Amino acid sequence: MAIRKICGIETEYGIVYRGVEDPNPITASSILINSYLSDLNRSGGTAHGAPGVGWDFEFETPGSDARGSASPDALPPEVETHMVNAVLTNGARYYVDHAHPELSTPECGDALSVVTFDRSAELILEQSMRAADALLPEGQSIVVYKNNSDGKGNSYGCHENYLIDRELPFGRIVNEITPHFVTRQIYCGAGKVGSEIGLSSDAVPFQISQRADFFEEEVGLETTLKRPIINTRDEPHADPQKYRRLHVIIGDANMSEVATFLKVGSTSIVLAMIEDDWIKRDLRFANPIHALRTVSTDLSLSTPLALAAGGSATALEVQRYLFERAVDWADRHGYAVVGSSVGPEIIRRWDDALTGLESNPESLSTTVDWVAKHRLINGYRERHGLQWGDARLHALDLQYHDLRPEKSLARRVGLETICPPEEVVRGMSFPPEDTRAYFRGACLAKFGDEIISANWDSLVFDIGVEPLRRVAMMEPSRGTAAHVASVIESSQNASELLAQLDA
Amino acid sequence: MPEREQIRRTPADRPEKAVDETPPSSETGEKLKAELDDLLDEIDEVLETNAEDFVRSFVQKGGE
């Protein structure tokens, strides 16, 4: 039976350090994040962030493979502990990953909450840029881009995470979610000028997805080489007897709130349907990688894709089938596991997106990133009589994702917003109230001085007497405001909190 | 799934979506086009001054 779809997004941002020779992106990322943390300190310390608290790696096992054992040539990703790594009072993690600033949202209770915290993350990055520029010498500046590729073959990710039932056989997840991952890009692709696998601008002037060029395998543990459609990292950050965390690496970072909502919302419902064994047809593609790239480069959305079981279907047909099943699933099961008020909104938006794509994709230019971007760039191209390979068109593509409000093109194309602005600002400092992120964030805000480290499933307190106290949070749906707000409120310090939790 | 088994909804099935079907010559289409024109008028002011340099120097390390 389907379980509640607690979910989150982790985004690696592109970074440019201007005004220096041979800029080092790791240095730039560290300056960016440290500037933000210093800014928080100056403006009231742990009331708005918890810059003093580091990340705890004790139980991190990114090399664990959901298939049981890793293949000998699979390289477990390295965990880098020496770089900036902070936990914020909104329950998020803000850190340097490889050569990028990365922000993982807190665990969220539904897709709309994810969109809010993803937008809060953008504001945190915006504030970080301002804070860094205020500290840097005249003529230097750090600029952040929310995209997934530099146009030269280097890609960085926007990963989603979903809580799923450990009892669900991993093979079924692979078979049944892959068709969704191959085809959902038609409404959540962020769009890209050109190709990065050696195809000319005549062959691929513009494609739907930022990421399709970079995927080479169907299933695997990698995230940086030979990227797989299904990532098998088995690191639940929760009770491993009960849960898996599906780590989804195939998505694009979206500028459109509606696109993020659809990406997370549709995937939450499809995963819940898989848990309830509700997808009745074998939708596996004969060649998923080929299908992924075909969908990305077919702006007409009309190419039939060969199915493993024989016959073919277009991406739109696969999505329409999954949508119809979702309506049927919700009639039977209700929306509780994806959010009772959010669920019907996912269905409504999903239907609107598919209907728009079926009839007139341009009608989605205020909700779907690739449509908005294509309309803008193609309009510019036609006005100035440019060829698709022109650098100005690539520049427009990059600048669509610029997070500086005055430079961002995404902020100028009239994208519809669905998160109240005051909620987005609140989400910079305060955690979601309906997951364990509440406990993490609220404790950091109130007892930050007595917490020496934090991670997804525990907090470590130092209350002045040996030993250090680790509080485990193995249930992502516990530690909510309903569970612990009164305990946190009535505790003057961490000792009192721990005494009450023990009682 | 057998080929082409999916039933495509025809516009007639969903009159509430009439706006989406409107050809570009309509009022809505004109409005959208005017908005795009205004946007394109502004773009040159915000576009990076040397697009070629900007694109060439935008180099990232692979991540994840």
Coordinates of C-alpha atoms in Angstrom, one line a residue:
Chain A
M1 CA 0.0 0.0 0.0
A2 CA 1.2 3.4 -0.9
I3 CA 3.0 5.4 1.9
R4 CA 3.1 9.2 2.3
K5 CA 5.3 10.7 -0.3
I6 CA 7.7 12.8 1.8
C7 CA 10.0 14.5 -0.7
G8 CA 12.6 17.1 -1.4
I9 CA 14.9 18.6 -4.0
E10 CA 18.7 19.2 -4.0
T11 CA 20.0 21.6 -6.5
E12 CA 23.6 22.2 -7.6
Y13 CA 23.9 25.7 -9.0
G14 CA 26.2 26.9 -11.8
I15 CA 28.6 29.5 -10.5
V16 CA 30.7 32.2 -12.2
Y17 CA 33.4 34.2 -10.3
R18 CA 33.8 37.4 -12.2
G19 CA 36.8 39.8 -12.1
V20 CA 39.5 37.3 -11.3
E21 CA 42.1 35.4 -13.4
D22 CA 41.5 31.6 -13.4
P23 CA 38.6 31.6 -11.0
N24 CA 38.4 28.6 -8.8
P25 CA 34.7 27.4 -8.5
I26 CA 35.3 25.7 -5.1
T27 CA 36.7 28.9 -3.7
A28 CA 33.8 30.9 -5.2
S29 CA 31.3 28.4 -3.8
S30 CA 32.9 28.6 -0.3
I31 CA 32.9 32.4 -0.4
L32 CA 29.3 32.5 -1.5
I33 CA 28.0 30.3 1.3
N34 CA 30.3 31.7 4.0
S35 CA 29.2 35.2 3.1
Y36 CA 25.6 34.2 3.6
L37 CA 26.3 32.5 6.9
S38 CA 28.3 35.6 8.1
D39 CA 25.4 37.8 7.0
L40 CA 23.0 35.6 9.2
N41 CA 25.4 36.0 12.1
R42 CA 25.4 39.7 11.9
S43 CA 21.6 39.9 11.5
G44 CA 20.8 37.9 14.6
G45 CA 22.7 34.5 14.4
T46 CA 20.7 31.4 15.0
A47 CA 17.4 33.1 14.9
H48 CA 17.6 33.0 11.1
G49 CA 20.2 30.3 10.4
A50 CA 22.5 28.0 12.2
P51 CA 25.9 28.8 10.7
G52 CA 27.8 27.3 13.6
V53 CA 26.4 23.8 13.2
G54 CA 28.1 21.4 10.8
W55 CA 27.0 18.4 8.9
D56 CA 27.4 14.9 10.5
F57 CA 28.7 12.3 8.1
E58 CA 28.8 9.4 10.5
F59 CA 26.2 7.3 8.9
E60 CA 26.4 8.4 5.3
T61 CA 26.8 5.6 2.8
P62 CA 26.3 6.9 -0.7
G63 CA 28.0 3.8 -2.1
S64 CA 25.3 1.5 -1.0
D65 CA 23.4 0.0 -4.0
A66 CA 19.7 -0.8 -4.0
R67 CA 20.4 -3.8 -6.2
G68 CA 22.3 -5.5 -3.3
S69 CA 25.9 -5.2 -4.4
A70 CA 27.7 -2.7 -6.5
S71 CA 29.2 -3.7 -9.8
P72 CA 33.0 -3.8 -9.6
D73 CA 33.5 -0.8 -11.9
A74 CA 31.0 1.4 -10.1
L75 CA 32.7 4.2 -8.2
P76 CA 30.9 5.2 -5.0
P77 CA 30.6 8.9 -4.9
E78 CA 33.0 10.6 -2.5
V79 CA 31.7 12.5 0.5
E80 CA 33.6 15.7 0.9
T81 CA 33.8 16.7 4.5
H82 CA 36.4 19.4 4.4
M83 CA 34.3 22.1 2.6
V84 CA 31.6 24.4 3.8
N85 CA 28.7 22.5 5.1
A86 CA 25.9 24.1 7.0
V87 CA 22.5 23.2 8.3
L88 CA 19.9 26.0 8.3
T89 CA 17.0 26.7 10.6
N90 CA 14.6 25.9 7.8
G91 CA 15.9 22.3 8.0
A92 CA 17.9 22.6 4.7
R93 CA 21.5 21.8 4.1
Y94 CA 23.7 24.4 2.3
Y95 CA 27.1 23.2 1.2
V96 CA 29.8 23.0 -1.4
D97 CA 29.5 19.8 -3.5
H98 CA 32.3 19.1 -5.9
A99 CA 32.7 22.6 -7.5
H100 CA 29.2 23.9 -7.0
P101 CA 27.1 25.5 -4.3
E102 CA 24.3 23.1 -3.4
L103 CA 21.2 23.5 -1.4
S104 CA 19.0 20.6 -0.3
T105 CA 15.5 21.6 0.7
P106 CA 14.2 20.2 4.0
E107 CA 12.0 17.1 3.8
C108 CA 8.6 18.3 2.6
G109 CA 5.1 16.8 3.1
D110 CA 3.9 17.4 -0.4
A111 CA 4.8 18.8 -3.9
L112 CA 3.6 22.4 -3.1
S113 CA 5.7 22.5 0.0
V114 CA 8.7 21.4 -2.2
V115 CA 8.1 24.2 -4.6
T116 CA 7.9 26.7 -1.7
F117 CA 11.3 25.5 -0.3
D118 CA 12.9 25.4 -3.7
R119 CA 11.9 29.0 -4.2
S120 CA 13.2 29.8 -0.7
A121 CA 16.4 28.2 -1.7
E122 CA 16.6 30.6 -4.7
L123 CA 16.2 33.5 -2.3
I124 CA 18.9 32.2 -0.1
L125 CA 21.2 32.0 -3.2
E126 CA 20.2 35.6 -4.1
Q127 CA 21.0 36.8 -0.7
S128 CA 24.3 34.9 -0.8
M129 CA 25.3 36.7 -4.0
R130 CA 24.5 40.1 -2.4
A131 CA 26.4 39.2 0.7
A132 CA 29.4 37.9 -1.2
D133 CA 29.5 41.0 -3.5
A134 CA 29.5 43.2 -0.4
L135 CA 32.6 41.5 0.9
L136 CA 34.5 41.1 -2.4
P137 CA 36.9 43.7 -3.7
E138 CA 35.6 46.3 -6.2
G139 CA 35.3 44.7 -9.6
Q140 CA 34.8 41.1 -8.4
S141 CA 31.4 39.4 -8.3
I142 CA 29.9 36.0 -7.9
V143 CA 26.9 35.0 -10.0
V144 CA 24.8 31.9 -9.6
Y145 CA 22.8 30.1 -12.3
K146 CA 20.0 27.6 -11.7
N147 CA 20.6 25.4 -14.7
N148 CA 22.2 22.0 -15.4
S149 CA 24.8 22.4 -18.0
D150 CA 27.4 24.8 -19.3
G151 CA 26.7 24.0 -23.0
K152 CA 30.2 22.4 -23.3
G153 CA 29.5 18.9 -22.0
N154 CA 29.6 19.6 -18.3
S155 CA 26.5 18.9 -16.3
Y156 CA 25.4 19.3 -12.7
G157 CA 22.3 18.0 -11.1
C158 CA 18.9 18.8 -9.6
H159 CA 18.0 15.7 -7.7
E160 CA 14.7 14.8 -6.2
N161 CA 14.1 12.4 -3.3
Y162 CA 10.9 10.5 -2.5
L163 CA 10.2 8.2 0.4
I164 CA 9.0 4.8 -0.8
D165 CA 8.0 1.5 0.8
R166 CA 11.0 -0.9 1.3
E167 CA 8.7 -3.8 0.6
L168 CA 8.3 -2.7 -3.0
P169 CA 10.7 -4.8 -5.2
F170 CA 13.3 -2.6 -6.7
G171 CA 12.9 -4.2 -10.1
R172 CA 9.3 -3.2 -10.3
I173 CA 10.2 0.4 -9.5
V174 CA 12.7 0.4 -12.3
N175 CA 10.3 -1.1 -14.8
E176 CA 7.4 1.1 -13.9
I177 CA 8.9 4.5 -13.1
T178 CA 11.4 4.6 -16.1
P179 CA 8.6 5.4 -18.7
H180 CA 7.6 8.3 -16.5
F181 CA 11.2 9.6 -16.2
V182 CA 11.7 9.4 -20.0
T183 CA 8.5 11.2 -20.9
R184 CA 7.8 13.7 -18.1
Q185 CA 10.3 16.1 -19.6
I186 CA 7.6 17.3 -22.0
Y187 CA 6.2 19.5 -19.2
C188 CA 9.2 19.7 -16.8
G189 CA 12.1 20.1 -19.3
A190 CA 13.9 23.4 -18.8
G191 CA 14.9 23.6 -22.5
K192 CA 18.4 24.0 -24.0
V193 CA 19.9 25.6 -27.2
G194 CA 21.8 22.9 -29.1
S195 CA 23.2 19.6 -28.1
E196 CA 26.3 18.5 -26.2
I197 CA 26.9 15.1 -27.8
G198 CA 28.4 16.4 -31.0
L199 CA 25.3 17.1 -33.0
S200 CA 25.2 20.2 -35.1
S201 CA 22.8 23.1 -34.5
D202 CA 21.1 22.1 -37.7
A203 CA 20.4 18.6 -36.3
V204 CA 19.4 19.9 -32.8
P205 CA 18.7 23.6 -32.8
F206 CA 16.9 23.5 -29.5
Q207 CA 15.9 20.6 -27.2
I208 CA 13.4 20.1 -24.4
S209 CA 15.7 18.8 -21.7
Q210 CA 18.9 20.2 -20.2
R211 CA 19.9 16.7 -19.1
A212 CA 19.0 14.1 -21.7
D213 CA 22.4 14.5 -23.4
F214 CA 24.1 13.2 -20.3
F215 CA 22.4 9.9 -19.7
E216 CA 24.0 6.7 -20.9
E217 CA 22.7 3.9 -18.8
E218 CA 19.3 2.6 -17.7
V219 CA 20.2 1.6 -14.1
G220 CA 23.3 2.3 -12.0
L221 CA 25.0 3.8 -9.0
E222 CA 26.8 6.6 -10.8
T223 CA 25.9 10.2 -10.8
T224 CA 28.9 11.8 -12.4
L225 CA 29.8 9.4 -15.2
K226 CA 27.7 7.2 -17.4
R227 CA 24.6 8.6 -15.6
P228 CA 21.7 6.2 -15.3
I229 CA 18.0 7.0 -15.7
I230 CA 17.4 5.1 -12.4
N231 CA 20.0 5.8 -9.7
T232 CA 20.4 2.9 -7.3
R233 CA 21.9 4.7 -4.4
D234 CA 20.4 3.0 -1.3
E235 CA 20.8 5.4 1.5
P236 CA 17.3 5.9 3.0
H237 CA 18.3 8.4 5.7
A238 CA 15.4 6.7 7.6
D239 CA 14.5 3.3 9.0
P240 CA 16.1 1.0 6.4
Q241 CA 13.7 -1.8 7.3
K242 CA 10.7 0.2 6.3
Y243 CA 11.8 2.7 3.7
R244 CA 13.8 3.5 0.6
R245 CA 14.6 6.9 -0.6
L246 CA 14.3 7.0 -4.4
H247 CA 17.1 9.3 -5.5
V248 CA 16.1 10.8 -8.8
I249 CA 18.9 12.3 -10.8
I250 CA 17.3 12.8 -14.3
G251 CA 15.4 16.0 -13.7
D252 CA 16.2 19.5 -14.9
A253 CA 16.3 22.5 -12.5
N254 CA 13.2 24.5 -13.2
M255 CA 12.7 28.2 -13.0
S256 CA 8.9 27.8 -13.4
E257 CA 7.1 27.1 -10.1
V258 CA 4.4 25.2 -12.0
A259 CA 7.0 23.0 -13.7
T260 CA 8.6 22.1 -10.3
F261 CA 5.1 21.4 -8.9
L262 CA 4.3 19.1 -11.9
K263 CA 7.6 17.4 -11.8
V264 CA 7.4 16.5 -8.1
G265 CA 3.6 16.1 -8.0
S266 CA 3.3 13.7 -11.0
T267 CA 6.2 11.7 -9.8
S268 CA 4.8 11.4 -6.3
I269 CA 1.5 10.1 -7.7
V270 CA 3.2 7.7 -10.1
L271 CA 5.3 6.3 -7.3
A272 CA 2.2 5.9 -5.1
M273 CA 0.5 4.1 -8.0
I274 CA 3.4 1.7 -8.3
E275 CA 3.2 1.0 -4.6
D276 CA -0.6 0.3 -5.1
D277 CA 0.1 -1.8 -8.2
W278 CA -2.1 0.5 -10.2
I279 CA -0.2 0.8 -13.5
K280 CA -1.7 -2.0 -15.5
R281 CA 0.2 -1.8 -18.8
D282 CA 3.8 -2.6 -19.6
L283 CA 5.1 0.8 -20.7
R284 CA 8.8 -0.1 -20.9
F285 CA 10.6 1.3 -23.8
A286 CA 12.6 -1.0 -26.1
N287 CA 15.5 1.4 -25.7
P288 CA 15.0 3.9 -22.9
I289 CA 18.2 6.0 -23.5
H290 CA 17.3 6.4 -27.2
A291 CA 13.7 7.2 -26.2
L292 CA 14.9 9.8 -23.7
R293 CA 17.0 11.6 -26.3
T294 CA 14.3 11.3 -29.0
V295 CA 11.7 12.9 -26.7
S296 CA 14.1 15.7 -25.9
T297 CA 14.9 16.6 -29.5
D298 CA 11.4 16.2 -30.9
L299 CA 9.7 19.6 -30.3
S300 CA 6.7 18.3 -32.4
L301 CA 6.1 15.7 -29.6
S302 CA 4.9 13.3 -32.2
T303 CA 7.7 10.7 -32.6
P304 CA 6.5 7.1 -31.8
L305 CA 8.8 5.4 -29.4
A306 CA 9.2 1.6 -29.6
L307 CA 7.9 -0.3 -26.6
A308 CA 9.6 -3.4 -25.3
A309 CA 6.4 -5.4 -25.4
G310 CA 5.9 -4.4 -29.1
G311 CA 4.1 -1.5 -30.7
S312 CA 4.9 2.1 -29.9
A313 CA 3.7 5.2 -28.1
T314 CA 4.5 8.9 -28.1
A315 CA 5.7 10.6 -24.9
L316 CA 2.4 12.4 -24.8
E317 CA 0.5 9.1 -25.1
V318 CA 2.5 7.6 -22.2
Q319 CA 1.8 10.7 -20.1
R320 CA -1.9 10.7 -20.9
Y321 CA -2.1 7.0 -19.9
L322 CA -0.3 7.6 -16.6
F323 CA -2.6 10.6 -16.0
E324 CA -5.8 8.6 -16.7
R325 CA -4.5 5.9 -14.3
A326 CA -3.8 8.6 -11.7
V327 CA -7.4 9.9 -11.9
D328 CA -8.6 6.3 -11.5
W329 CA -6.1 5.7 -8.6
A330 CA -7.3 8.8 -6.8
D331 CA -11.0 7.9 -7.2
R332 CA -10.2 4.6 -5.4
H333 CA -7.5 5.7 -2.9
G334 CA -8.0 9.4 -2.3
Y335 CA -5.1 11.8 -2.2
A336 CA -4.0 11.4 1.4
V337 CA -0.4 10.1 0.6
V338 CA 0.3 13.1 -1.7
G339 CA -1.6 15.7 0.3
S340 CA -5.4 16.0 0.5
S341 CA -5.6 19.5 -0.8
V342 CA -2.5 19.4 -3.1
G343 CA -3.4 16.1 -4.9
P344 CA -6.4 17.5 -6.8
E345 CA -4.3 20.5 -7.8
I346 CA -1.6 18.1 -9.2
I347 CA -4.2 16.4 -11.3
R348 CA -5.7 19.6 -12.6
R349 CA -2.3 21.1 -13.5
W350 CA -1.2 17.8 -15.1
D351 CA -4.3 17.7 -17.3
D352 CA -3.8 21.3 -18.3
A353 CA -0.2 20.7 -19.3
L354 CA -1.1 17.6 -21.4
T355 CA -4.0 19.3 -23.0
G356 CA -1.9 22.3 -23.9
L357 CA 0.8 20.1 -25.3
E358 CA -1.7 18.1 -27.3
S359 CA -3.3 21.1 -28.9
N360 CA -1.0 24.2 -28.7
P361 CA 2.2 24.0 -26.8
E362 CA 2.8 27.7 -27.0
S363 CA -0.3 28.2 -24.7
L364 CA 2.0 26.8 -21.9
S365 CA 4.5 29.7 -22.2
T366 CA 3.7 30.9 -18.7
T367 CA 4.0 27.5 -17.0
V368 CA 6.4 25.2 -18.9
D369 CA 10.1 26.3 -18.9
W370 CA 11.1 24.8 -22.3
V371 CA 8.1 26.4 -24.0
A372 CA 8.8 29.8 -22.4
K373 CA 12.5 29.7 -23.2
H374 CA 11.9 28.5 -26.8
R375 CA 9.4 31.2 -27.4
L376 CA 11.8 33.9 -26.1
I377 CA 14.9 32.7 -27.9
N378 CA 13.2 31.9 -31.2
G379 CA 11.5 35.3 -31.1
Y380 CA 14.9 36.9 -30.6
R381 CA 16.4 34.8 -33.4
E382 CA 13.7 35.7 -35.9
R383 CA 13.8 39.4 -35.0
H384 CA 17.5 39.6 -35.6
G385 CA 17.8 37.0 -38.4
L386 CA 20.2 34.8 -36.4
Q387 CA 21.3 31.2 -37.1
W388 CA 20.7 28.7 -34.3
G389 CA 24.4 28.3 -33.5
D390 CA 24.7 32.1 -32.7
A391 CA 26.4 32.8 -29.4
R392 CA 23.7 35.4 -28.5
L393 CA 21.1 32.6 -28.4
H394 CA 23.3 30.5 -26.1
A395 CA 23.7 33.6 -24.0
L396 CA 20.0 34.0 -23.7
D397 CA 19.7 30.3 -22.7
L398 CA 22.2 30.8 -19.9
Q399 CA 20.7 34.1 -18.8
Y400 CA 17.3 32.5 -18.5
H401 CA 18.7 30.8 -15.4
D402 CA 20.6 33.8 -13.9
L403 CA 19.4 34.1 -10.3
R404 CA 20.0 37.9 -10.1
P405 CA 16.5 39.3 -10.3
E406 CA 17.6 42.2 -12.5
K407 CA 19.3 39.9 -15.0
S408 CA 17.1 36.7 -15.0
L409 CA 15.2 36.3 -18.2
A410 CA 13.0 33.7 -16.6
R411 CA 11.7 36.4 -14.3
R412 CA 10.7 38.5 -17.3
V413 CA 8.8 36.0 -19.4
G414 CA 5.6 36.1 -17.3
L415 CA 5.9 32.8 -15.5
E416 CA 2.9 32.0 -13.3
T417 CA 3.6 31.8 -9.6
I418 CA 1.8 29.5 -7.2
C419 CA 3.7 30.1 -3.9
P420 CA 2.6 33.1 -1.8
P421 CA 5.7 35.3 -1.6
E422 CA 5.4 35.6 2.2
E423 CA 5.6 31.8 2.4
V424 CA 8.7 31.8 0.3
V425 CA 10.4 34.3 2.5
R426 CA 9.3 32.5 5.6
G427 CA 10.8 29.3 4.2
M428 CA 14.3 30.8 4.2
S429 CA 14.2 30.7 8.0
F430 CA 11.5 28.4 9.2
P431 CA 11.0 24.6 8.5
P432 CA 8.0 22.8 7.1
E433 CA 5.8 21.8 10.0
D434 CA 4.6 18.4 8.7
T435 CA 7.9 16.4 8.6
R436 CA 10.9 15.7 10.9
A437 CA 12.5 18.8 9.3
Y438 CA 10.5 20.7 11.9
F439 CA 12.4 19.1 14.8
R440 CA 15.7 19.8 13.1
G441 CA 15.0 23.4 12.2
A442 CA 13.2 24.3 15.4
C443 CA 16.0 22.8 17.6
L444 CA 18.7 24.6 15.6
A445 CA 16.8 27.9 16.0
K446 CA 16.3 27.5 19.7
F447 CA 19.2 25.3 20.9
G448 CA 21.8 26.0 18.1
D449 CA 24.6 26.6 20.6
E450 CA 24.1 23.2 22.2
I451 CA 24.0 21.3 18.9
I452 CA 27.3 20.2 17.5
S453 CA 26.2 18.5 14.4
A454 CA 23.1 17.5 12.4
N455 CA 22.2 15.4 9.5
W456 CA 19.0 14.0 7.9
D457 CA 18.2 11.4 10.5
S458 CA 19.8 12.7 13.8
L459 CA 20.9 15.7 15.8
V460 CA 23.9 15.6 18.2
F461 CA 23.6 17.7 21.4
D462 CA 26.4 18.7 23.7
I463 CA 24.7 19.7 27.0
G464 CA 28.0 20.1 28.9
V465 CA 28.1 16.6 30.4
E466 CA 29.6 13.5 28.8
P467 CA 28.6 11.7 26.6
L468 CA 27.3 13.7 23.7
R469 CA 23.6 12.9 23.1
R470 CA 22.5 11.8 19.6
V471 CA 18.8 12.1 19.0
A472 CA 17.7 9.7 16.2
M473 CA 15.0 10.8 13.7
M474 CA 14.5 7.6 11.7
E475 CA 10.8 8.3 11.0
P476 CA 10.5 11.2 8.5
S477 CA 6.9 11.7 9.3
R478 CA 7.6 12.2 13.0
G479 CA 9.1 15.2 14.7
T480 CA 6.5 17.4 13.2
A481 CA 5.1 20.6 14.9
A482 CA 2.1 18.5 16.0
H483 CA 4.5 16.1 17.7
V484 CA 7.2 18.3 19.3
A485 CA 6.3 22.0 19.1
S486 CA 5.0 22.1 22.7
V487 CA 8.1 20.2 24.0
I488 CA 10.5 22.5 22.3
E489 CA 8.5 25.6 23.4
S490 CA 8.4 24.5 27.0
S491 CA 12.2 23.7 27.2
Q492 CA 14.5 26.5 28.3
N493 CA 17.6 24.6 27.1
A494 CA 18.7 21.3 25.4
S495 CA 18.9 19.5 28.7
E496 CA 15.3 20.1 29.4
L497 CA 14.4 19.2 25.9
L498 CA 16.3 15.9 26.2
A499 CA 14.7 15.2 29.6
Q500 CA 11.2 15.7 28.1
L501 CA 12.0 13.5 25.1
D502 CA 13.3 10.7 27.4
A503 CA 10.2 10.9 29.6
Chain B
M1 CA 0.5 -1.1 -25.1
P2 CA -0.7 -1.6 -28.7
E3 CA 0.3 1.0 -31.1
R4 CA -1.9 4.1 -31.1
E5 CA -4.2 2.6 -28.6
Q6 CA -4.3 5.9 -26.7
I7 CA -7.3 8.0 -27.4
R8 CA -6.4 11.5 -28.1
R9 CA -8.9 14.0 -26.8
T10 CA -10.3 16.1 -29.5
P11 CA -10.8 19.8 -28.9
A12 CA -14.6 19.2 -29.1
D13 CA -14.3 17.1 -25.9
R14 CA -13.2 20.0 -23.8
P15 CA -14.9 23.2 -24.8
E16 CA -13.5 24.8 -21.6
K17 CA -10.1 24.8 -23.2
A18 CA -11.3 26.9 -26.2
V19 CA -8.8 29.6 -25.4
D20 CA -5.9 27.2 -26.0
E21 CA -7.1 26.5 -29.4
T22 CA -7.4 30.0 -30.5
P23 CA -5.3 30.8 -33.6
P24 CA -2.5 33.4 -33.2
S25 CA -4.5 35.9 -35.2
S26 CA -7.1 36.2 -32.4
E27 CA -7.1 38.8 -29.6
T28 CA -5.2 36.5 -27.2
G29 CA -2.6 35.7 -29.9
E30 CA -2.1 39.4 -30.6
K31 CA -1.8 40.1 -26.9
L32 CA 0.8 37.4 -26.5
K33 CA 2.7 38.6 -29.5
A34 CA 2.7 42.2 -28.2
E35 CA 4.0 41.0 -24.8
L36 CA 6.8 39.1 -26.6
D37 CA 7.6 42.1 -28.7
D38 CA 7.9 44.3 -25.5
L39 CA 10.1 41.7 -23.9
L40 CA 12.3 41.5 -27.0
D41 CA 12.6 45.3 -26.9
E42 CA 14.0 45.1 -23.3
I43 CA 16.2 42.1 -23.8
D44 CA 19.1 44.0 -25.4
E45 CA 19.3 46.1 -22.3
V46 CA 19.8 43.2 -19.9
L47 CA 21.7 40.8 -22.2
E48 CA 25.3 40.3 -21.3
T49 CA 27.3 42.9 -23.3
N50 CA 29.6 40.5 -25.1
A51 CA 27.6 37.4 -25.7
E52 CA 30.4 35.5 -27.3
D53 CA 32.9 36.1 -24.4
F54 CA 30.2 35.4 -21.9
V55 CA 29.2 32.1 -23.5
R56 CA 32.9 31.0 -24.0
S57 CA 33.9 31.8 -20.4
F58 CA 30.8 30.0 -18.9
V59 CA 32.6 26.8 -18.0
Q60 CA 31.5 24.6 -15.1
K61 CA 32.9 21.5 -13.5
G62 CA 30.7 18.4 -13.8
G63 CA 28.9 17.9 -10.5
E64 CA 26.7 15.5 -8.5

